Amino acid sequence: MNLSWSAAWRIARRDLSARFRGLRLLLVCLLLGVGALAAIGTLTGAIERELTARGARILGGDIEVSVWQRQLGASERAALDRLGIVSGGLRLQAMARAGDLAAPVELKAVDARWPLVGRLTLQDGRAVGAPPDGMIWLSQTAADRLALAPGGTLQIGSGRLTVGGIIADEPDRLGEGFTLGPVAIVAAGFPQAAGLVQPGAMVRTKYRALLRPGVTPAQAADRLKSAFPSAGFEIRTRDNASPGAERFVARMGEFLVLVGLAALVIAGIGIGGGVTSYMAARRGAVATLKVLGASGRDITRIYVLQVLAAALVGSAAGLAVGVAVTPLVGRALAGLLPVAPGFVLDPAALTRAALYGLFVALVFAAPPLLAARRFPALALMRANVTPLPRQARDAVLPVVIGVIGIAALALVGASQPRVVATFLAGAAGLIGSLAVLGWLVRSAAARLPRPRAPLLRIALANLHRPGAQTGALVTALGFGLSAFVLLASVQTSIDANIAAEVPARAPDYFVLDLPTEQEAAFRQLVAAKAPGARVRTVPALRGAILAYGPAGRQTRVADLKATPDDAWPLRGERGLTYADDVPQGNVVTAGRWWPRDYAGPPLVSIDERLADVLGLKLGDTLTIGLLGVERSATIASFRRIDWDSLGFNYVLVFSPNAIRDAPHALAATVDLPAGADTAAKKGVLLRAMVAALPASSVIEVGGILRQARALLDQVSVAVLGAASIAVLAGIAVLLGAIAAARASRLYDNVILRVLGAGRWQLLGLQLGEYGLLALVLAVVALGIGSGLGWVVVTQVFDFAWRPDWARVLGVLGAGVALVIGFALAASLPLLRARPAEALREL
């Protein structure tokens, strides 16, 4: 008999329950995995599309040109004006004061044309533009810190301002990037009038333009770069309005997709177990079809169609769940990233998630589906007594096709293909290692001495008996529980490092824009208000790297088509300084430092990581743009920088004779001595510094750390959600393994019941078996998760390994308890089986 696909479908449909009885585990596994991938892909795509669609609003125009510590020259401004309508303004750190209260703010000075795109909305409902002279639009955070409401007054520098309104929605907030304080918006002329714009002050000038018709942002950027190659412009367009947010969304989304894919692969083991159980329950039907003349191909077609129907329904349900969850997650992220409200349908992301699910189902369902085609009817009927041998030859081709499909989906379009390939290889290696470990557990259980207690002896035997699912359970649950141990160890280690290292090593205050002529007075003030405090000052300038390499054969940054991720100092202007001695926390790794009072050709010392990325050698030259003027220096040394110190760390440190003549101010750190009155000293010192230095910015490190902790918490929640899917998938695998062994377990339980065993004894037997397995899994997960956590903490984050073992073990214990609870709950139907009825069906 050779059935057509239509005839096979008619038979398959009649045998397939409308509620998918026997295939529900497959549905659950695909719902979990596909749902997670659909939600992640849809949300990531929605954010990326919003960043693109709202690029002009986020940036504040079609193109933005920014420079540090200067205004655009007449020719530069004229070139920008020829491109379209231009709005300019300043950005700088400042201190706002209201009575005895003070707070650092990001001062945003805007002209009458701002905003070019959108409108600023205040909490009272007004849509406004730039504030009039003498008035300020204040963020809610700044208003809370200063205890101000509309109509209140505050002082910034030497100027007094009236709070005209509290900001509800700032159109270009995301495009402004990270700030060290809440925003405060003033008229364009206020900073100069208030004495905040001093020579060398860290003032950033931004110009936005709405381009005239016929000029694209890329064309405008190219024209400006060609006309002013040494100006040190940092140019952004509406197509790249928030590059930091775009990189974060792309990489975080890619990471979560990989974690979700790992969870789906774990769920695939459950799919394999569920299909195995389903085919075991259909052995009688398969044998009957073979007796009636059905060929192996006919059997394959019938049950492939059944499993395919269930897989499509499960994938569709997962897609629906992913779409339904996306608005909830988007609402939680509304204040951080642009997310369109309501439901979002992303055909590409949904198709990709569905294909992931179908490929995983193919890989794990193919072996049990194809196994029945080679066995004769008699062997199938006696399978409960004489287990069928495993034959995997027929499944090689579909498994290979599925694996290739999964790898292709993950790699195509990946922003970091090497990282994705490494992750896939590592996940495959880990799953393979766990599979080997599962085999070792079975072998060890077979060789261990037999306990005297009957129930414990039977429980140990169940780990290695024919048909035991020990290998699949160790693989799946070991992976899922390892993910929780990994997350707990990484999170607690980072928290411990921040708690232990940052307060001990970080300064209490940063002071920006300290005039050089006031350094002595500043030190005297700190000594008077906080005796024993340590003060460190460094010259602070801003400049852009324009070219690098051997003299006469330099590579110009403007000619680079793409900037490597590790070469971030090439993007726009960066901090510059000069020093007679090697900076604190730096170690010269190659070359020599210049002597004090050096008066030879200009020299520069470079971070060794940047030098390695750019292929720089000692003796090469570096050209920078400083206040619109090109300056060159010879590379004299490479340095290793202690970035964890949270002090002043500069990629480029010049010899004093190279840049000392440029107008600049100082930056300072203040370390208070430890003691019971530290809090009081902080309050006294802060008020004194703000009063004595009205044009400088005083920043408490505690606020920065709170922002860092908030970001880490948000990332941890995202990873925790993805890891939860992995553990849920592992639980599904546990249920699948129990279902796959249901027939043999039913036979065992019935025989034990006939021999006099009670239900509580059988429950104790299940508890002993799964308790032993859970103990093994706990040890495995603790070892693997801790090992991976150590790699992440020490090698990726470069932190000390400081996990909170109590929390790690608590998380692991909760996971193990969950596993045992589900195992016992899934075993209850077997305990309720009636021996006489069960024996008649065997």
PDB file of N, CA and C in Angstrom, residues 449-462 464 765:
ATOM      1  N   PRO A 449      26.825   0.337  44.812  1.00  0.00           N
ATOM      2  CA  PRO A 449      26.300  -0.747  45.669  1.00  0.00           C
ATOM      3  C   PRO A 449      24.806  -0.575  45.892  1.00  0.00           C
ATOM      4  N   ARG A 450      24.094  -1.695  45.977  1.00  0.00           N
ATOM      5  CA  ARG A 450      22.652  -1.635  46.131  1.00  0.00           C
ATOM      6  C   ARG A 450      22.288  -1.326  47.584  1.00  0.00           C
ATOM      7  N   PRO A 451      21.505  -0.278  47.826  1.00  0.00           N
ATOM      8  CA  PRO A 451      21.086   0.018  49.204  1.00  0.00           C
ATOM      9  C   PRO A 451      20.195  -1.098  49.749  1.00  0.00           C
ATOM     10  N   ARG A 452      20.180  -1.233  51.075  1.00  0.00           N
ATOM     11  CA  ARG A 452      19.338  -2.258  51.686  1.00  0.00           C
ATOM     12  C   ARG A 452      17.869  -1.888  51.668  1.00  0.00           C
ATOM     13  N   ALA A 453      17.594  -0.607  51.761  1.00  0.00           N
ATOM     14  CA  ALA A 453      16.197  -0.179  51.756  1.00  0.00           C
ATOM     15  C   ALA A 453      15.577  -0.489  50.392  1.00  0.00           C
ATOM     16  N   PRO A 454      14.472  -1.237  50.344  1.00  0.00           N
ATOM     17  CA  PRO A 454      13.901  -1.655  49.047  1.00  0.00           C
ATOM     18  C   PRO A 454      13.525  -0.481  48.143  1.00  0.00           C
ATOM     19  N   LEU A 455      12.839   0.525  48.723  1.00  0.00           N
ATOM     20  CA  LEU A 455      12.402   1.638  47.899  1.00  0.00           C
ATOM     21  C   LEU A 455      13.586   2.413  47.322  1.00  0.00           C
ATOM     22  N   LEU A 456      14.614   2.618  48.130  1.00  0.00           N
ATOM     23  CA  LEU A 456      15.795   3.332  47.645  1.00  0.00           C
ATOM     24  C   LEU A 456      16.519   2.509  46.592  1.00  0.00           C
ATOM     25  N   ARG A 457      16.524   1.169  46.795  1.00  0.00           N
ATOM     26  CA  ARG A 457      17.182   0.302  45.810  1.00  0.00           C
ATOM     27  C   ARG A 457      16.460   0.371  44.460  1.00  0.00           C
ATOM     28  N   ILE A 458      15.131   0.352  44.494  1.00  0.00           N
ATOM     29  CA  ILE A 458      14.358   0.430  43.253  1.00  0.00           C
ATOM     30  C   ILE A 458      14.529   1.812  42.605  1.00  0.00           C
ATOM     31  N   ALA A 459      14.545   2.862  43.451  1.00  0.00           N
ATOM     32  CA  ALA A 459      14.724   4.219  42.922  1.00  0.00           C
ATOM     33  C   ALA A 459      16.065   4.356  42.205  1.00  0.00           C
ATOM     34  N   LEU A 460      17.126   3.788  42.784  1.00  0.00           N
ATOM     35  CA  LEU A 460      18.441   3.834  42.145  1.00  0.00           C
ATOM     36  C   LEU A 460      18.430   3.044  40.844  1.00  0.00           C
ATOM     37  N   ALA A 461      17.751   1.896  40.850  1.00  0.00           N
ATOM     38  CA  ALA A 461      17.688   1.070  39.636  1.00  0.00           C
ATOM     39  C   ALA A 461      16.935   1.780  38.520  1.00  0.00           C
ATOM     40  N   ASN A 462      15.925   2.595  38.874  1.00  0.00           N
ATOM     41  CA  ASN A 462      15.155   3.302  37.851  1.00  0.00           C
ATOM     42  C   ASN A 462      15.993   4.321  37.090  1.00  0.00           C
ATOM     43  N   HIS A 464      18.924   3.729  35.805  1.00  0.00           N
ATOM     44  CA  HIS A 464      19.721   3.101  34.747  1.00  0.00           C
ATOM     45  C   HIS A 464      18.983   1.976  34.050  1.00  0.00           C
ATOM     46  N   LEU A 765       8.754   6.026  46.462  1.00  0.00           N
ATOM     47  CA  LEU A 765       9.672   5.540  45.438  1.00  0.00           C
ATOM     48  C   LEU A 765       9.948   6.639  44.399  1.00  0.00           C
TER      49      LEU A 765
END
